[in-house]
Amino acid sequence: MIELQDLSFTYPYGKSVFNDLNFSLKRGKRIGLVGPNGAGKTTLFHLIVGLLKPDSGEVRILGKRRKDEEDFIEVRQRIGLLFQDSDDQLFSPTVEEDIAFGPLNLGKTHEQARLVVQKTCEILGLKGFEKKVTYRLSGGEKRLVALATVVAMDPECFLLDEPTAGLDEATRGRFLKYLKGHADTYIIISHDRELLKEATDKLYRLNDGKITPV
Ligand SMILES: Nc1ncnc2c1ncn2[C@@H]1O[C@H](COP(=O)(O)OP(=O)(O)O)[C@@H](O)[C@H]1O
Ligand SMILES: [Mg+2]
C-alpha cells in the first residue's frame, strides 16, 4: 500500500529529518509508530500524502510512483490522514458541512453525502452535533469531528496522527471500537501505549531518521 524508498527530506532552512529512509506498509497491517517529539513522525505522514515532497527517493502508494501534485490527488482520496492538529482538518462552518466535504469531493450527490454524515455521526457518537458550529467545539469534540471527516471518506488506509490526544475515556473508547470494527490498514502515531496495545499488531520506533521495529 505504502512504500518509501531511499527517502531524504530536509525542511528549508531546517535540519535533515530523513536520510535514505526505507519503509513499507502492506494492506491489512495495523501498526503503531512511536518516537520522541521532533523525530519526524508528522513529517513522514505529510510526505506520504504529498503535502511535502522529498528531496530524493521514491514514494510509491497503491502500486504507483507518486511524484507530482496530480499523483497525490488519488492518494488523498484513498488514504485518510487525521492531522495532528484538528484545526488543520476542519474548515467548514458546521460539523455536517465538514463531514460532507470529502464525500461531495469524491463525487457523491448531496443526498448520498447526507446519508454518509448520518451514518458517520452514528458510528462515532456524534449524533446531535450535525448543526453545531465547528470552531466553537471543545478540543475533544473537534478531534472526533476531525476523525469523522476522515471516516466519511471510507479510506483504504488511515494515517492517524496522535488520534486520542485530548479525548476523554468514553470518546476514546468509541474511537477504538471504530478502528477495531471498521478499519483494517492503518498507522497510528501515538504516545498512548494502551491504545497501541489494543489497536495495533506491531510497533515501530522513529528515531534519528530511521524506523525500526520495537
Ligand atoms: N515547517 C517546518 N519548518 C522547519 N522545520 C520543521 C517544520 N515542521 C517541523 N519541523 C521540524 O522537523 C522535525 C520533525 O518534526 P515533526 O515531523 O513535527 O516531528 P514529530 O511529529 O515526530 O514530533 C522537528 O525538528 C521540527 O522542529
Ligand atoms: Mg507530530
Short mmCIF file of C-alpha atoms and ligand atoms in Angstrom, two decimals:
data_model
loop_
_atom_site.label_atom_id
_atom_site.label_comp_id
_atom_site.label_asym_id
_atom_site.label_seq_id
_atom_site.Cartn_x
_atom_site.Cartn_y
_atom_site.Cartn_z
CA MET A 1 0.00 0.00 0.00
CA ILE A 2 2.79 2.40 1.02
CA GLU A 3 6.43 2.08 0.00
CA LEU A 4 9.12 4.63 0.72
CA GLN A 5 12.48 4.04 -0.95
CA ASP A 6 15.69 5.86 0.00
CA LEU A 7 13.70 8.89 1.02
CA SER A 8 15.56 12.02 2.07
CA PHE A 9 13.94 15.17 3.34
CA THR A 10 15.15 18.41 4.88
CA TYR A 11 12.91 21.38 5.70
CA PRO A 12 14.02 24.59 4.01
CA TYR A 13 16.47 26.25 6.40
CA GLY A 14 15.91 23.29 8.76
CA LYS A 15 17.80 20.21 9.73
CA SER A 16 17.69 16.91 7.85
CA VAL A 17 14.70 14.83 9.02
CA PHE A 18 15.20 11.75 6.81
CA ASN A 19 18.25 10.48 5.03
CA ASP A 20 17.68 7.39 2.86
CA LEU A 21 14.66 6.17 4.77
CA ASN A 22 13.12 2.87 3.71
CA PHE A 23 9.72 1.83 4.95
CA SER A 24 6.68 -0.04 3.73
CA LEU A 25 3.16 -0.84 4.85
CA LYS A 26 1.15 -3.68 3.34
CA ARG A 27 -2.62 -3.88 3.10
CA GLY A 28 -4.16 -5.38 6.23
CA LYS A 29 -1.35 -4.22 8.53
CA ARG A 30 -2.18 -2.23 11.63
CA ILE A 31 0.90 -0.65 13.08
CA GLY A 32 1.89 1.85 15.72
CA LEU A 33 4.63 4.44 15.36
CA VAL A 34 6.33 5.95 18.39
CA GLY A 35 9.32 8.24 18.74
CA PRO A 36 10.45 11.35 20.58
CA ASN A 37 8.97 14.78 19.87
CA GLY A 38 10.51 16.22 16.76
CA ALA A 39 11.63 12.83 15.41
CA GLY A 40 9.74 13.40 12.16
CA LYS A 41 6.57 11.32 12.64
CA THR A 42 4.21 14.02 11.39
CA THR A 43 6.64 14.86 8.58
CA LEU A 44 6.51 11.19 7.50
CA PHE A 45 2.70 11.33 7.13
CA HIS A 46 2.93 14.59 5.18
CA LEU A 47 5.42 13.02 2.78
CA ILE A 48 3.12 10.01 2.26
CA VAL A 49 0.16 12.17 1.22
CA GLY A 50 2.27 14.64 -0.76
CA LEU A 51 1.87 17.71 1.45
CA LEU A 52 5.67 17.68 1.49
CA LYS A 53 7.85 16.47 -1.36
CA PRO A 54 11.08 14.53 -0.72
CA ASP A 55 14.46 15.90 -1.80
CA SER A 56 15.29 12.47 -3.19
CA GLY A 57 13.97 8.94 -3.15
CA GLU A 58 10.65 7.44 -4.17
CA VAL A 59 7.16 7.50 -2.73
CA ARG A 60 5.11 4.58 -4.08
CA ILE A 61 1.48 4.44 -2.99
CA LEU A 62 -1.16 1.95 -4.09
CA GLY A 63 1.22 0.41 -6.60
CA LYS A 64 2.27 3.61 -8.37
CA ARG A 65 5.12 6.04 -8.08
CA ARG A 66 3.82 9.40 -6.82
CA LYS A 67 5.82 12.46 -7.67
CA ASP A 68 3.83 15.41 -8.90
CA GLU A 69 0.88 17.14 -7.31
CA GLU A 70 -1.61 15.33 -9.63
CA ASP A 71 -0.29 11.93 -8.47
CA PHE A 72 -1.30 12.75 -4.92
CA ILE A 73 -4.93 13.67 -5.64
CA GLU A 74 -5.82 9.97 -5.79
CA VAL A 75 -3.62 9.27 -2.76
CA ARG A 76 -5.52 11.78 -0.64
CA GLN A 77 -8.85 10.31 -1.78
CA ARG A 78 -7.87 6.78 -0.81
CA ILE A 79 -5.53 7.30 2.16
CA GLY A 80 -7.13 9.18 5.03
CA LEU A 81 -4.88 11.45 7.08
CA LEU A 82 -6.02 12.59 10.50
CA PHE A 83 -3.92 15.71 11.11
CA GLN A 84 -2.15 16.12 14.43
CA ASP A 85 -3.90 19.47 14.84
CA SER A 86 -7.69 19.26 14.34
CA ASP A 87 -7.77 22.89 13.19
CA ASP A 88 -5.83 21.83 10.08
CA GLN A 89 -8.65 19.42 9.24
CA LEU A 90 -11.76 21.46 9.94
CA PHE A 91 -12.63 24.49 7.86
CA SER A 92 -16.39 24.48 7.30
CA PRO A 93 -18.88 26.47 9.37
CA THR A 94 -20.78 23.45 10.69
CA VAL A 95 -19.98 19.87 11.61
CA GLU A 96 -22.19 18.39 8.89
CA GLU A 97 -20.57 20.52 6.19
CA ASP A 98 -17.13 19.44 7.36
CA ILE A 99 -18.09 15.74 7.28
CA ALA A 100 -19.90 16.06 3.93
CA PHE A 101 -16.99 17.86 2.26
CA GLY A 102 -14.96 14.71 1.49
CA PRO A 103 -17.84 12.62 0.12
CA LEU A 104 -19.03 15.54 -2.06
CA ASN A 105 -15.49 15.96 -3.31
CA LEU A 106 -15.46 12.27 -4.23
CA GLY A 107 -18.47 12.94 -6.47
CA LYS A 108 -21.31 11.82 -4.22
CA THR A 109 -24.68 13.59 -4.50
CA HIS A 110 -25.96 15.80 -1.68
CA GLU A 111 -28.42 13.09 -0.69
CA GLN A 112 -25.67 10.43 -0.60
CA ALA A 113 -23.42 12.77 1.37
CA ARG A 114 -26.25 13.44 3.83
CA LEU A 115 -26.55 9.69 4.46
CA VAL A 116 -22.78 9.39 4.96
CA VAL A 117 -22.92 12.23 7.52
CA GLN A 118 -25.77 10.50 9.33
CA LYS A 119 -24.04 7.11 9.40
CA THR A 120 -20.67 8.55 10.41
CA CYS A 121 -22.22 10.52 13.27
CA GLU A 122 -24.00 7.39 14.47
CA ILE A 123 -20.84 5.27 14.43
CA LEU A 124 -18.74 7.87 16.26
CA GLY A 125 -21.37 9.02 18.73
CA LEU A 126 -21.73 12.45 17.13
CA LYS A 127 -25.49 12.43 16.72
CA GLY A 128 -26.90 15.83 17.60
CA PHE A 129 -23.65 17.56 16.56
CA GLU A 130 -24.57 17.94 12.89
CA LYS A 131 -25.71 21.56 13.04
CA LYS A 132 -23.12 22.71 15.57
CA VAL A 133 -20.60 25.38 14.71
CA THR A 134 -17.25 23.62 14.37
CA TYR A 135 -14.99 26.31 15.76
CA ARG A 136 -16.98 26.51 18.99
CA LEU A 137 -16.49 22.82 19.83
CA SER A 138 -14.16 21.69 22.62
CA GLY A 139 -10.78 20.22 21.71
CA GLY A 140 -12.00 16.65 22.27
CA GLU A 141 -15.16 17.23 20.23
CA LYS A 142 -13.09 18.72 17.41
CA ARG A 143 -10.85 15.66 17.48
CA LEU A 144 -13.85 13.41 16.99
CA VAL A 145 -15.27 15.57 14.18
CA ALA A 146 -11.84 15.60 12.52
CA LEU A 147 -11.84 11.82 12.69
CA ALA A 148 -15.39 11.79 11.28
CA THR A 149 -14.25 13.76 8.22
CA VAL A 150 -11.64 11.06 7.56
CA VAL A 151 -14.02 8.16 8.25
CA ALA A 152 -16.60 9.70 5.88
CA MET A 153 -14.11 9.25 3.01
CA ASP A 154 -14.06 5.50 3.69
CA PRO A 155 -10.31 5.36 3.05
CA GLU A 156 -8.43 2.14 2.33
CA CYS A 157 -5.74 3.15 4.79
CA PHE A 158 -5.75 5.52 7.75
CA LEU A 159 -2.82 7.66 8.88
CA LEU A 160 -3.70 8.75 12.40
CA ASP A 161 -1.50 11.41 13.96
CA GLU A 162 -2.00 11.30 17.73
CA PRO A 163 -5.71 10.50 17.37
CA THR A 164 -6.61 10.21 21.05
CA ALA A 165 -4.78 13.28 22.34
CA GLY A 166 -7.35 15.23 24.36
CA LEU A 167 -10.11 12.62 24.17
CA ASP A 168 -11.99 11.57 27.30
CA GLU A 169 -12.31 7.87 28.15
CA ALA A 170 -15.76 7.41 26.61
CA THR A 171 -14.80 9.10 23.35
CA ARG A 172 -11.51 7.26 23.21
CA GLY A 173 -13.48 4.02 23.67
CA ARG A 174 -15.78 4.84 20.74
CA PHE A 175 -12.78 5.69 18.60
CA LEU A 176 -11.08 2.41 19.48
CA LYS A 177 -14.24 0.45 18.76
CA TYR A 178 -14.48 2.09 15.34
CA LEU A 179 -10.88 1.22 14.48
CA LYS A 180 -11.21 -2.39 15.56
CA GLY A 181 -14.51 -2.89 13.78
CA HIS A 182 -14.15 -0.90 10.56
CA ALA A 183 -10.52 -0.22 9.67
CA ASP A 184 -8.02 -2.82 8.58
CA THR A 185 -4.95 -0.91 7.41
CA TYR A 186 -3.51 1.95 9.41
CA ILE A 187 -0.56 3.64 11.05
CA ILE A 188 -1.19 5.25 14.42
CA ILE A 189 1.27 7.78 15.76
CA SER A 190 0.66 7.90 19.48
CA HIS A 191 2.11 8.13 22.96
CA ASP A 192 -0.98 6.27 24.21
CA ARG A 193 0.55 2.84 24.92
CA GLU A 194 -2.80 1.30 25.84
CA LEU A 195 -4.28 2.35 22.50
CA LEU A 196 -1.28 0.96 20.63
CA LYS A 197 -1.52 -2.30 22.52
CA GLU A 198 -5.22 -2.69 21.80
CA ALA A 199 -5.41 -1.43 18.23
CA THR A 200 -2.13 -2.40 16.55
CA ASP A 201 -0.29 -5.64 15.77
CA LYS A 202 3.22 -4.24 15.51
CA LEU A 203 5.10 -1.30 16.88
CA TYR A 204 7.85 0.73 15.20
CA ARG A 205 10.05 3.49 16.52
CA LEU A 206 11.21 6.52 14.55
CA ASN A 207 14.46 7.90 15.87
CA ASP A 208 17.46 9.58 14.23
CA GLY A 209 15.63 9.42 10.89
CA LYS A 210 15.33 5.62 10.98
CA ILE A 211 12.29 3.40 11.50
CA THR A 212 12.98 0.20 13.40
CA PRO A 213 10.68 -2.47 14.88
CA VAL A 214 10.27 -2.19 18.65
N1 LIG B 1 7.54 23.67 8.72
C1 LIG B 1 8.70 23.35 9.29
N2 LIG B 1 9.83 24.04 9.02
C2 LIG B 1 11.02 23.71 9.56
N3 LIG B 1 11.18 22.69 10.44
C3 LIG B 1 10.09 21.97 10.76
C4 LIG B 1 8.79 22.25 10.21
N4 LIG B 1 7.91 21.36 10.70
C5 LIG B 1 8.62 20.56 11.53
N5 LIG B 1 9.92 20.92 11.57
C6 LIG B 1 11.00 20.25 12.32
O1 LIG B 1 11.17 18.94 11.78
C7 LIG B 1 11.38 18.00 12.82
C8 LIG B 1 10.31 16.93 12.77
O2 LIG B 1 9.05 17.48 13.12
P1 LIG B 1 7.72 16.60 13.21
O3 LIG B 1 7.59 15.79 12.00
O4 LIG B 1 6.60 17.52 13.56
O5 LIG B 1 8.06 15.63 14.47
P2 LIG B 1 7.12 14.71 15.37
O6 LIG B 1 5.78 14.64 14.72
O7 LIG B 1 7.83 13.39 15.44
O8 LIG B 1 7.07 15.37 16.72
C9 LIG B 1 11.41 18.81 14.12
O9 LIG B 1 12.74 19.10 14.43
C10 LIG B 1 10.63 20.06 13.76
O10 LIG B 1 11.06 21.14 14.54
MG MG B 2 3.92 15.14 15.31
#
